[in-house]
mmCIF file of C-alpha atoms in Angstrom:
data_model
loop_
_atom_site.group_PDB
_atom_site.id
_atom_site.type_symbol
_atom_site.label_atom_id
_atom_site.label_comp_id
_atom_site.label_asym_id
_atom_site.label_seq_id
_atom_site.Cartn_x
_atom_site.Cartn_y
_atom_site.Cartn_z
ATOM 1 C CA UNK A 1 75.696 91.646 127.728
ATOM 2 C CA UNK A 2 77.514 88.772 126.003
ATOM 3 C CA UNK A 3 81.297 88.569 126.083
ATOM 4 C CA UNK A 4 83.506 88.663 123.011
ATOM 5 C CA UNK A 5 86.935 87.007 122.819
ATOM 6 C CA UNK A 6 89.207 87.776 119.891
ATOM 7 C CA UNK A 7 92.786 86.778 119.080
ATOM 8 C CA UNK A 8 95.479 88.811 117.302
ATOM 9 C CA UNK A 9 97.099 88.167 113.919
ATOM 10 C CA UNK A 10 100.052 90.563 113.507
ATOM 11 C CA UNK A 11 99.925 90.745 109.692
ATOM 12 C CA UNK A 12 103.666 91.439 109.471
ATOM 13 C CA UNK A 13 106.013 91.089 106.500
ATOM 14 C CA UNK A 14 109.004 90.590 108.808
ATOM 15 C CA UNK A 15 108.974 87.272 110.726
ATOM 16 C CA UNK A 16 109.467 86.865 114.468
ATOM 17 C CA UNK A 17 106.940 89.415 115.721
ATOM 18 C CA UNK A 18 107.260 89.524 119.553
ATOM 19 C CA UNK A 19 108.943 86.130 119.577
ATOM 20 C CA UNK A 20 106.712 84.451 117.001
ATOM 21 C CA UNK A 21 107.931 81.555 114.849
ATOM 22 C CA UNK A 22 110.300 82.598 112.070
ATOM 23 C CA UNK A 23 109.719 79.761 109.616
ATOM 24 C CA UNK A 24 109.200 80.338 105.898
ATOM 25 C CA UNK A 25 105.802 81.534 104.748
ATOM 26 C CA UNK A 26 104.857 82.956 108.136
ATOM 27 C CA UNK A 27 102.592 85.543 106.457
ATOM 28 C CA UNK A 28 101.460 83.477 103.491
ATOM 29 C CA UNK A 29 97.793 82.974 102.754
ATOM 30 C CA UNK A 30 98.120 79.369 103.903
ATOM 31 C CA UNK A 31 99.619 80.371 107.246
ATOM 32 C CA UNK A 32 97.170 83.213 107.854
ATOM 33 C CA UNK A 33 94.278 80.935 106.919
ATOM 34 C CA UNK A 34 95.533 78.315 109.359
ATOM 35 C CA UNK A 35 95.568 80.909 112.168
ATOM 36 C CA UNK A 36 92.077 82.126 111.307
ATOM 37 C CA UNK A 37 90.686 78.598 111.142
ATOM 38 C CA UNK A 38 92.346 77.720 114.451
ATOM 39 C CA UNK A 39 90.504 80.609 116.113
ATOM 40 C CA UNK A 40 87.242 79.054 114.922
ATOM 41 C CA UNK A 41 88.232 75.645 116.270
ATOM 42 C CA UNK A 42 89.413 76.826 119.698
ATOM 43 C CA UNK A 43 86.705 79.147 120.929
ATOM 44 C CA UNK A 44 87.693 82.545 119.536
ATOM 45 C CA UNK A 45 85.230 84.859 117.809
ATOM 46 C CA UNK A 46 87.850 86.141 115.390
ATOM 47 C CA UNK A 47 91.041 88.187 115.452
ATOM 48 C CA UNK A 48 92.412 91.704 115.244
ATOM 49 C CA UNK A 49 94.559 92.233 112.141
ATOM 50 C CA UNK A 50 97.423 94.652 112.737
ATOM 51 C CA UNK A 51 97.956 97.659 110.488
ATOM 52 C CA UNK A 52 100.630 100.174 109.578
ATOM 53 C CA UNK A 53 102.473 101.322 106.503
ATOM 54 C CA UNK A 54 104.778 98.496 105.431
ATOM 55 C CA UNK A 55 102.353 95.771 106.479
ATOM 56 C CA UNK A 56 100.050 93.989 104.019
ATOM 57 C CA UNK A 57 96.795 95.848 103.514
ATOM 58 C CA UNK A 58 94.449 94.739 106.288
ATOM 59 C CA UNK A 59 91.188 94.881 104.353
ATOM 60 C CA UNK A 60 92.650 92.731 101.574
ATOM 61 C CA UNK A 61 93.938 90.171 104.088
ATOM 62 C CA UNK A 62 90.569 90.169 105.877
ATOM 63 C CA UNK A 63 88.764 89.508 102.599
ATOM 64 C CA UNK A 64 90.945 86.503 101.875
ATOM 65 C CA UNK A 65 90.453 85.087 105.372
ATOM 66 C CA UNK A 66 86.702 85.660 105.333
ATOM 67 C CA UNK A 67 86.519 83.614 102.125
ATOM 68 C CA UNK A 68 88.249 80.664 103.806
ATOM 69 C CA UNK A 69 86.352 80.668 107.106
ATOM 70 C CA UNK A 70 82.744 80.512 108.249
ATOM 71 C CA UNK A 71 82.479 82.224 111.657
ATOM 72 C CA UNK A 72 85.818 84.085 111.880
ATOM 73 C CA UNK A 73 85.279 87.812 112.475
ATOM 74 C CA UNK A 74 88.169 89.943 111.175
ATOM 75 C CA UNK A 75 88.705 93.046 113.297
ATOM 76 C CA UNK A 76 90.314 95.185 110.610
ATOM 77 C CA UNK A 77 92.550 98.015 111.823
ATOM 78 C CA UNK A 78 92.432 101.021 109.478
ATOM 79 C CA UNK A 79 93.637 104.637 109.478
ATOM 80 C CA UNK A 80 91.810 107.803 108.429
ATOM 81 C CA UNK A 81 94.036 109.438 105.846
ATOM 82 C CA UNK A 82 95.156 106.127 104.384
ATOM 83 C CA UNK A 83 91.474 105.713 103.528
ATOM 84 C CA UNK A 84 89.040 108.328 102.280
ATOM 85 C CA UNK A 85 85.688 107.841 104.062
ATOM 86 C CA UNK A 86 83.656 107.134 100.918
ATOM 87 C CA UNK A 87 86.251 104.713 99.541
ATOM 88 C CA UNK A 88 86.432 102.938 102.881
ATOM 89 C CA UNK A 89 82.644 102.812 103.305
ATOM 90 C CA UNK A 90 82.309 101.122 99.919
ATOM 91 C CA UNK A 91 85.205 98.669 100.354
ATOM 92 C CA UNK A 92 84.226 97.678 103.896
ATOM 93 C CA UNK A 93 80.556 97.076 103.152
ATOM 94 C CA UNK A 94 81.545 94.990 100.129
ATOM 95 C CA UNK A 95 83.540 92.755 102.467
ATOM 96 C CA UNK A 96 80.724 92.777 105.028
ATOM 97 C CA UNK A 97 78.284 91.560 102.375
ATOM 98 C CA UNK A 98 80.645 88.893 101.035
ATOM 99 C CA UNK A 99 81.377 87.639 104.566
ATOM 100 C CA UNK A 100 77.775 87.569 105.750
ATOM 101 C CA UNK A 101 78.061 90.373 108.304
ATOM 102 C CA UNK A 102 81.257 89.316 110.087
ATOM 103 C CA UNK A 103 83.320 92.483 109.694
ATOM 104 C CA UNK A 104 84.584 94.490 112.690
ATOM 105 C CA UNK A 105 86.545 97.756 112.367
ATOM 106 C CA UNK A 106 89.304 99.198 114.573
ATOM 107 C CA UNK A 107 90.015 102.888 113.908
ATOM 108 C CA UNK A 108 93.674 103.796 114.548
ATOM 109 C CA UNK A 109 94.848 107.397 114.853
ATOM 110 C CA UNK A 110 98.347 106.864 116.255
ATOM 111 C CA UNK A 111 101.794 107.281 114.744
ATOM 112 C CA UNK A 112 102.519 105.975 111.251
ATOM 113 C CA UNK A 113 104.722 106.772 108.259
ATOM 114 C CA UNK A 114 102.127 109.143 106.855
ATOM 115 C CA UNK A 115 104.298 110.779 104.215
ATOM 116 C CA UNK A 116 104.969 107.393 102.617
ATOM 117 C CA UNK A 117 101.363 107.176 101.425
ATOM 118 C CA UNK A 118 100.795 110.870 100.861
ATOM 119 C CA UNK A 119 99.105 111.769 104.126
ATOM 120 C CA UNK A 120 99.888 114.515 106.626
ATOM 121 C CA UNK A 121 98.465 115.692 109.923
ATOM 122 C CA UNK A 122 98.745 118.563 112.330
ATOM 123 C CA UNK A 123 98.769 118.436 116.094
ATOM 124 C CA UNK A 124 96.904 115.979 118.297
ATOM 125 C CA UNK A 125 93.723 118.072 118.343
ATOM 126 C CA UNK A 126 93.598 118.144 114.548
ATOM 127 C CA UNK A 127 94.318 114.415 114.286
ATOM 128 C CA UNK A 128 91.393 113.483 116.476
ATOM 129 C CA UNK A 129 89.117 116.096 114.910
ATOM 130 C CA UNK A 130 89.779 114.409 111.577
ATOM 131 C CA UNK A 131 89.110 110.994 113.082
ATOM 132 C CA UNK A 132 85.797 112.198 114.506
ATOM 133 C CA UNK A 133 84.770 113.535 111.117
ATOM 134 C CA UNK A 134 85.808 110.267 109.459
ATOM 135 C CA UNK A 135 83.655 108.234 111.864
ATOM 136 C CA UNK A 136 80.655 110.497 111.469
ATOM 137 C CA UNK A 137 80.807 110.395 107.690
ATOM 138 C CA UNK A 138 81.397 106.632 107.439
ATOM 139 C CA UNK A 139 78.363 105.938 109.658
ATOM 140 C CA UNK A 140 76.215 108.119 107.427
ATOM 141 C CA UNK A 141 77.506 106.503 104.249
ATOM 142 C CA UNK A 142 76.796 103.052 105.687
ATOM 143 C CA UNK A 143 73.221 103.873 106.680
ATOM 144 C CA UNK A 144 71.928 106.754 104.515
ATOM 145 C CA UNK A 145 71.495 107.535 100.835
ATOM 146 C CA UNK A 146 72.361 110.662 98.866
ATOM 147 C CA UNK A 147 74.755 111.907 101.558
ATOM 148 C CA UNK A 148 76.129 115.420 101.254
ATOM 149 C CA UNK A 149 78.716 116.404 103.840
ATOM 150 C CA UNK A 150 81.169 119.285 104.003
ATOM 151 C CA UNK A 151 83.662 119.181 106.828
ATOM 152 C CA UNK A 152 87.082 120.550 107.649
ATOM 153 C CA UNK A 153 88.819 117.394 106.405
ATOM 154 C CA UNK A 154 86.392 115.422 104.213
ATOM 155 C CA UNK A 155 83.477 116.133 101.934
ATOM 156 C CA UNK A 156 81.098 114.227 99.643
ATOM 157 C CA UNK A 157 78.181 115.331 97.485
ATOM 158 C CA UNK A 158 75.164 113.166 96.692
ATOM 159 C CA UNK A 159 76.993 110.014 97.794
ATOM 160 C CA UNK A 160 75.221 106.648 98.023
ATOM 161 C CA UNK A 161 77.205 103.496 98.786
ATOM 162 C CA UNK A 162 75.718 100.758 96.600
ATOM 163 C CA UNK A 163 76.690 97.864 98.903
ATOM 164 C CA UNK A 164 75.089 98.193 102.327
ATOM 165 C CA UNK A 165 76.240 96.589 105.587
ATOM 166 C CA UNK A 166 74.557 93.331 106.521
ATOM 167 C CA UNK A 167 71.741 94.274 108.898
ATOM 168 C CA UNK A 168 71.661 92.039 111.987
ATOM 169 C CA UNK A 169 69.490 92.721 115.026
ATOM 170 C CA UNK A 170 71.335 95.201 117.215
ATOM 171 C CA UNK A 171 73.998 95.691 114.551
ATOM 172 C CA UNK A 172 73.128 98.225 111.831
ATOM 173 C CA UNK A 173 76.694 98.213 110.519
ATOM 174 C CA UNK A 174 80.150 96.838 111.441
ATOM 175 C CA UNK A 175 81.069 97.589 115.040
ATOM 176 C CA UNK A 176 83.570 100.449 115.413
ATOM 177 C CA UNK A 177 86.403 99.968 117.913
ATOM 178 C CA UNK A 178 88.638 102.845 118.926
ATOM 179 C CA UNK A 179 91.601 103.359 121.263
ATOM 180 C CA UNK A 180 93.475 106.350 122.620
ATOM 181 C CA UNK A 181 94.000 107.672 126.140
ATOM 182 C CA UNK A 182 94.438 111.399 125.571
ATOM 183 C CA UNK A 183 91.644 113.818 126.401
ATOM 184 C CA UNK A 184 91.087 114.462 122.687
ATOM 185 C CA UNK A 185 90.860 110.735 121.946
ATOM 186 C CA UNK A 186 88.428 110.078 124.780
ATOM 187 C CA UNK A 187 86.063 112.788 123.542
ATOM 188 C CA UNK A 188 85.981 111.130 120.120
ATOM 189 C CA UNK A 189 85.382 107.710 121.648
ATOM 190 C CA UNK A 190 82.645 108.969 123.973
ATOM 191 C CA UNK A 191 80.617 110.345 121.072
ATOM 192 C CA UNK A 192 81.501 108.302 117.973
ATOM 193 C CA UNK A 193 82.910 104.826 118.767
ATOM 194 C CA UNK A 194 81.011 101.641 119.601
ATOM 195 C CA UNK A 195 83.795 100.077 121.702
ATOM 196 C CA UNK A 196 86.602 101.843 123.569
ATOM 197 C CA UNK A 197 89.687 99.626 123.706
ATOM 198 C CA UNK A 198 92.062 99.873 126.669
ATOM 199 C CA UNK A 199 95.603 98.580 126.981
ATOM 200 C CA UNK A 200 96.497 96.394 129.964
ATOM 201 C CA UNK A 201 96.447 98.920 132.784
ATOM 202 C CA UNK A 202 95.795 98.098 136.450
ATOM 203 C CA UNK A 203 92.186 97.820 137.513
ATOM 204 C CA UNK A 204 92.105 101.205 139.224
ATOM 205 C CA UNK A 205 93.267 102.955 136.052
ATOM 206 C CA UNK A 206 90.684 101.189 133.892
ATOM 207 C CA UNK A 207 87.905 101.936 136.399
ATOM 208 C CA UNK A 208 88.834 105.630 136.413
ATOM 209 C CA UNK A 209 88.771 105.808 132.611
ATOM 210 C CA UNK A 210 85.433 103.982 132.329
ATOM 211 C CA UNK A 211 83.868 106.408 134.804
ATOM 212 C CA UNK A 212 85.258 109.380 132.891
ATOM 213 C CA UNK A 213 84.051 108.068 129.523
ATOM 214 C CA UNK A 214 80.570 107.441 130.891
ATOM 215 C CA UNK A 215 80.486 111.002 132.128
ATOM 216 C CA UNK A 216 81.669 112.326 128.770
ATOM 217 C CA UNK A 217 78.902 110.443 126.963
ATOM 218 C CA UNK A 218 76.311 112.417 128.905
ATOM 219 C CA UNK A 219 78.211 115.693 128.835
ATOM 220 C CA UNK A 220 78.816 115.600 125.069
ATOM 221 C CA UNK A 221 75.359 114.339 124.110
ATOM 222 C CA UNK A 222 76.200 110.939 122.631
ATOM 223 C CA UNK A 223 73.624 109.997 119.968
ATOM 224 C CA UNK A 224 74.412 106.272 119.634
ATOM 225 C CA UNK A 225 73.734 103.369 121.978
ATOM 226 C CA UNK A 226 75.965 103.387 125.099
ATOM 227 C CA UNK A 227 79.682 102.939 124.608
ATOM 228 C CA UNK A 228 81.048 99.469 125.326
ATOM 229 C CA UNK A 229 84.534 98.681 126.624
ATOM 230 C CA UNK A 230 87.301 96.288 125.596
ATOM 231 C CA UNK A 231 90.750 95.159 126.739
ATOM 232 C CA UNK A 232 93.724 94.415 124.470
ATOM 233 C CA UNK A 233 96.440 92.561 126.387
ATOM 234 C CA UNK A 234 99.034 89.801 126.281
ATOM 235 C CA UNK A 235 98.153 86.738 128.365
ATOM 236 C CA UNK A 236 101.032 84.370 129.197
ATOM 237 C CA UNK A 237 99.343 81.170 130.362
ATOM 238 C CA UNK A 238 100.991 77.947 131.514
ATOM 239 C CA UNK A 239 99.748 74.874 133.352
ATOM 240 C CA UNK A 240 101.027 76.195 136.692
ATOM 241 C CA UNK A 241 101.662 79.612 138.204
ATOM 242 C CA UNK A 242 105.317 78.739 138.769
ATOM 243 C CA UNK A 243 105.927 77.701 135.172
ATOM 244 C CA UNK A 244 104.179 80.791 133.851
ATOM 245 C CA UNK A 245 106.360 83.158 135.843
ATOM 246 C CA UNK A 246 109.532 81.241 134.992
ATOM 247 C CA UNK A 247 108.706 81.529 131.284
ATOM 248 C CA UNK A 248 107.686 85.176 131.593
ATOM 249 C CA UNK A 249 110.931 86.118 133.313
ATOM 250 C CA UNK A 250 112.943 84.195 130.724
ATOM 251 C CA UNK A 251 111.165 86.065 127.921
ATOM 252 C CA UNK A 252 111.870 89.426 129.556
ATOM 253 C CA UNK A 253 115.522 88.502 130.047
ATOM 254 C CA UNK A 254 115.754 87.797 126.321
ATOM 255 C CA UNK A 255 114.000 91.103 125.574
ATOM 256 C CA UNK A 256 116.522 92.929 127.732
ATOM 257 C CA UNK A 257 119.337 91.534 125.596
ATOM 258 C CA UNK A 258 117.623 92.884 122.466
ATOM 259 C CA UNK A 259 116.516 96.201 123.950
ATOM 260 C CA UNK A 260 118.375 98.291 121.374
ATOM 261 C CA UNK A 261 115.779 97.254 118.791
ATOM 262 C CA UNK A 262 112.943 99.248 120.331
ATOM 263 C CA UNK A 263 110.853 101.472 118.061
ATOM 264 C CA UNK A 264 111.252 105.066 119.339
ATOM 265 C CA UNK A 265 107.790 106.051 118.024
ATOM 266 C CA UNK A 266 106.107 103.885 120.646
ATOM 267 C CA UNK A 267 106.959 106.402 123.367
ATOM 268 C CA UNK A 268 104.897 109.207 121.844
ATOM 269 C CA UNK A 269 101.292 108.073 122.296
ATOM 270 C CA UNK A 270 99.573 109.006 125.564
ATOM 271 C CA UNK A 271 98.216 105.495 126.098
ATOM 272 C CA UNK A 272 101.575 103.860 125.462
ATOM 273 C CA UNK A 273 103.312 106.252 127.839
ATOM 274 C CA UNK A 274 100.762 105.389 130.541
ATOM 275 C CA UNK A 275 101.783 101.737 130.220
ATOM 276 C CA UNK A 276 105.485 102.490 130.300
ATOM 277 C CA UNK A 277 105.047 104.606 133.429
ATOM 278 C CA UNK A 278 103.497 101.642 135.254
ATOM 279 C CA UNK A 279 106.903 100.020 135.671
ATOM 280 C CA UNK A 280 107.788 102.762 138.149
ATOM 281 C CA UNK A 281 105.033 101.414 140.418
ATOM 282 C CA UNK A 282 106.551 97.926 140.422
ATOM 283 C CA UNK A 283 107.250 94.938 138.191
ATOM 284 C CA UNK A 284 103.962 93.265 139.223
ATOM 285 C CA UNK A 285 100.737 95.207 139.849
ATOM 286 C CA UNK A 286 97.346 93.970 140.995
ATOM 287 C CA UNK A 287 97.662 90.180 141.267
ATOM 288 C CA UNK A 288 99.650 89.311 138.142
ATOM 289 C CA UNK A 289 99.961 92.293 135.776
ATOM 290 C CA UNK A 290 103.615 92.123 134.696
ATOM 291 C CA UNK A 291 105.030 95.540 133.768
ATOM 292 C CA UNK A 292 108.683 94.592 133.217
ATOM 293 C CA UNK A 293 108.265 93.902 129.459
ATOM 294 C CA UNK A 294 107.711 97.620 128.926
ATOM 295 C CA UNK A 295 111.247 98.366 130.115
ATOM 296 C CA UNK A 296 112.825 96.324 127.352
ATOM 297 C CA UNK A 297 110.950 96.930 124.151
ATOM 298 C CA UNK A 298 107.464 95.654 124.784
ATOM 299 C CA UNK A 299 105.150 97.904 122.800
ATOM 300 C CA UNK A 300 101.387 98.068 122.464
ATOM 301 C CA UNK A 301 99.748 95.020 123.987
ATOM 302 C CA UNK A 302 103.230 93.594 124.646
ATOM 303 C CA UNK A 303 103.997 96.268 127.259
ATOM 304 C CA UNK A 304 102.115 94.611 130.115
ATOM 305 C CA UNK A 305 101.212 90.929 130.462
ATOM 306 C CA UNK A 306 98.801 88.955 132.609
ATOM 307 C CA UNK A 307 100.858 85.979 133.787
ATOM 308 C CA UNK A 308 99.836 82.748 135.471
ATOM 309 C CA UNK A 309 97.913 79.517 135.313
ATOM 310 C CA UNK A 310 94.598 79.473 133.447
ATOM 311 C CA UNK A 311 92.828 80.007 136.764
ATOM 312 C CA UNK A 312 95.103 82.943 137.690
ATOM 313 C CA UNK A 313 94.558 84.761 134.409
ATOM 314 C CA UNK A 314 90.834 83.996 134.329
ATOM 315 C CA UNK A 315 90.463 85.479 137.812
ATOM 316 C CA UNK A 316 92.165 88.679 136.670
ATOM 317 C CA UNK A 317 90.113 88.957 133.484
ATOM 318 C CA UNK A 318 86.915 88.485 135.494
ATOM 319 C CA UNK A 319 87.890 91.517 137.564
ATOM 320 C CA UNK A 320 88.117 93.571 134.367
ATOM 321 C CA UNK A 321 84.744 92.155 133.367
ATOM 322 C CA UNK A 322 83.307 93.297 136.684
ATOM 323 C CA UNK A 323 84.373 96.850 135.780
ATOM 324 C CA UNK A 324 82.344 96.654 132.570
ATOM 325 C CA UNK A 325 84.777 95.166 130.044
ATOM 326 C CA UNK A 326 82.917 92.898 127.612
ATOM 327 C CA UNK A 327 85.336 92.705 124.659
ATOM 328 C CA UNK A 328 88.706 90.973 125.101
ATOM 329 C CA UNK A 329 91.525 90.804 122.528
ATOM 330 C CA UNK A 330 94.192 88.447 123.848
ATOM 331 C CA UNK A 331 97.443 87.070 122.452
ATOM 332 C CA UNK A 332 100.845 85.580 123.155
ATOM 333 C CA UNK A 333 103.595 84.089 121.011
ATOM 334 C CA UNK A 334 104.149 81.800 119.218
ATOM 335 C CA UNK A 335 100.749 82.845 117.881
ATOM 336 C CA UNK A 336 99.754 79.459 116.476
ATOM 337 C CA UNK A 337 100.545 77.482 119.619
ATOM 338 C CA UNK A 338 98.967 80.014 121.933
ATOM 339 C CA UNK A 339 95.707 80.231 119.950
ATOM 340 C CA UNK A 340 95.279 76.589 120.909
ATOM 341 C CA UNK A 341 96.622 76.669 124.458
ATOM 342 C CA UNK A 342 94.790 79.806 125.599
ATOM 343 C CA UNK A 343 91.661 78.936 123.657
ATOM 344 C CA UNK A 344 91.456 75.477 125.212
ATOM 345 C CA UNK A 345 92.651 76.264 128.754
ATOM 346 C CA UNK A 346 91.559 79.851 129.477
ATOM 347 C CA UNK A 347 88.439 80.619 127.465
ATOM 348 C CA UNK A 348 86.271 77.854 128.991
ATOM 349 C CA UNK A 349 86.900 79.366 132.441
ATOM 350 C CA UNK A 350 85.562 82.711 131.216
ATOM 351 C CA UNK A 351 82.660 81.653 129.051
ATOM 352 C CA UNK A 352 81.230 79.275 131.680
ATOM 353 C CA UNK A 353 80.912 81.983 134.311
#
């Protein structure tokens, strides 16, 4: 199975995301286009576009970037509830057609300011039940005509999406990525997602989760092709191991000084809590998985980092590949500089294997 390497574009109104540059126009169309075009020039298949209420709309940003690139694949993060399935199915396939079949979708079910856009949700079980229904209905709307569906959360009657996904061999519609580490989330992923995304956990934790998800696929009667697996992580790469660790420790020291700015919502998700708990096992796990950032405000993919020379980090990523990971979403800040550095120094070591 071929490997996929994507970057990350934060899509933030506020500058300075995780230590990014804070110059003017950081989220302008010109700047975002530059980042997307740099991914094309330095070996990346595309980039994940971050989402959340208060950020620019991801599908709109992806449309603009698709128009200014040729191979860039936008991995668009979206939320059920912000989107109705039929509205999303139509909007996404319009972009897929305009971009020549480059669209990727990341379904997010975590915390957000739901009331700000008129959404609400119950407990965790209800949230993931709604997500499952959303995925089932969107797949049908992408691939069937005259769809009638009545569920607990969504319904349509006689619905046909006029714009269809671009049909490519092995790809009937945009690939669906999904995260989540709770039992409810894993049951949704095992039956409805195309790619399960993991945060940067140690190898033993990832291996355990892959085994469990494979078992759930069989137990729950998955109807799609086998689930694939991906890793979303920060990779701090420098020319030498010593320089990488010196820079990593300096970054964490700066984070410690700014620790009061942490977002309290990040502690609520099961997957995020798993990452934060890793620090109790030590500041460095496996060969070079740095857990200290999670103590001082690192959230999401910024909670654990792979640190080292290109060879060090490539060796670690190959170990994840050996477990069955085939999709990698990497990043570090400043985003522009690191697209180039990591693309030029790290990716050739992984793609030439």
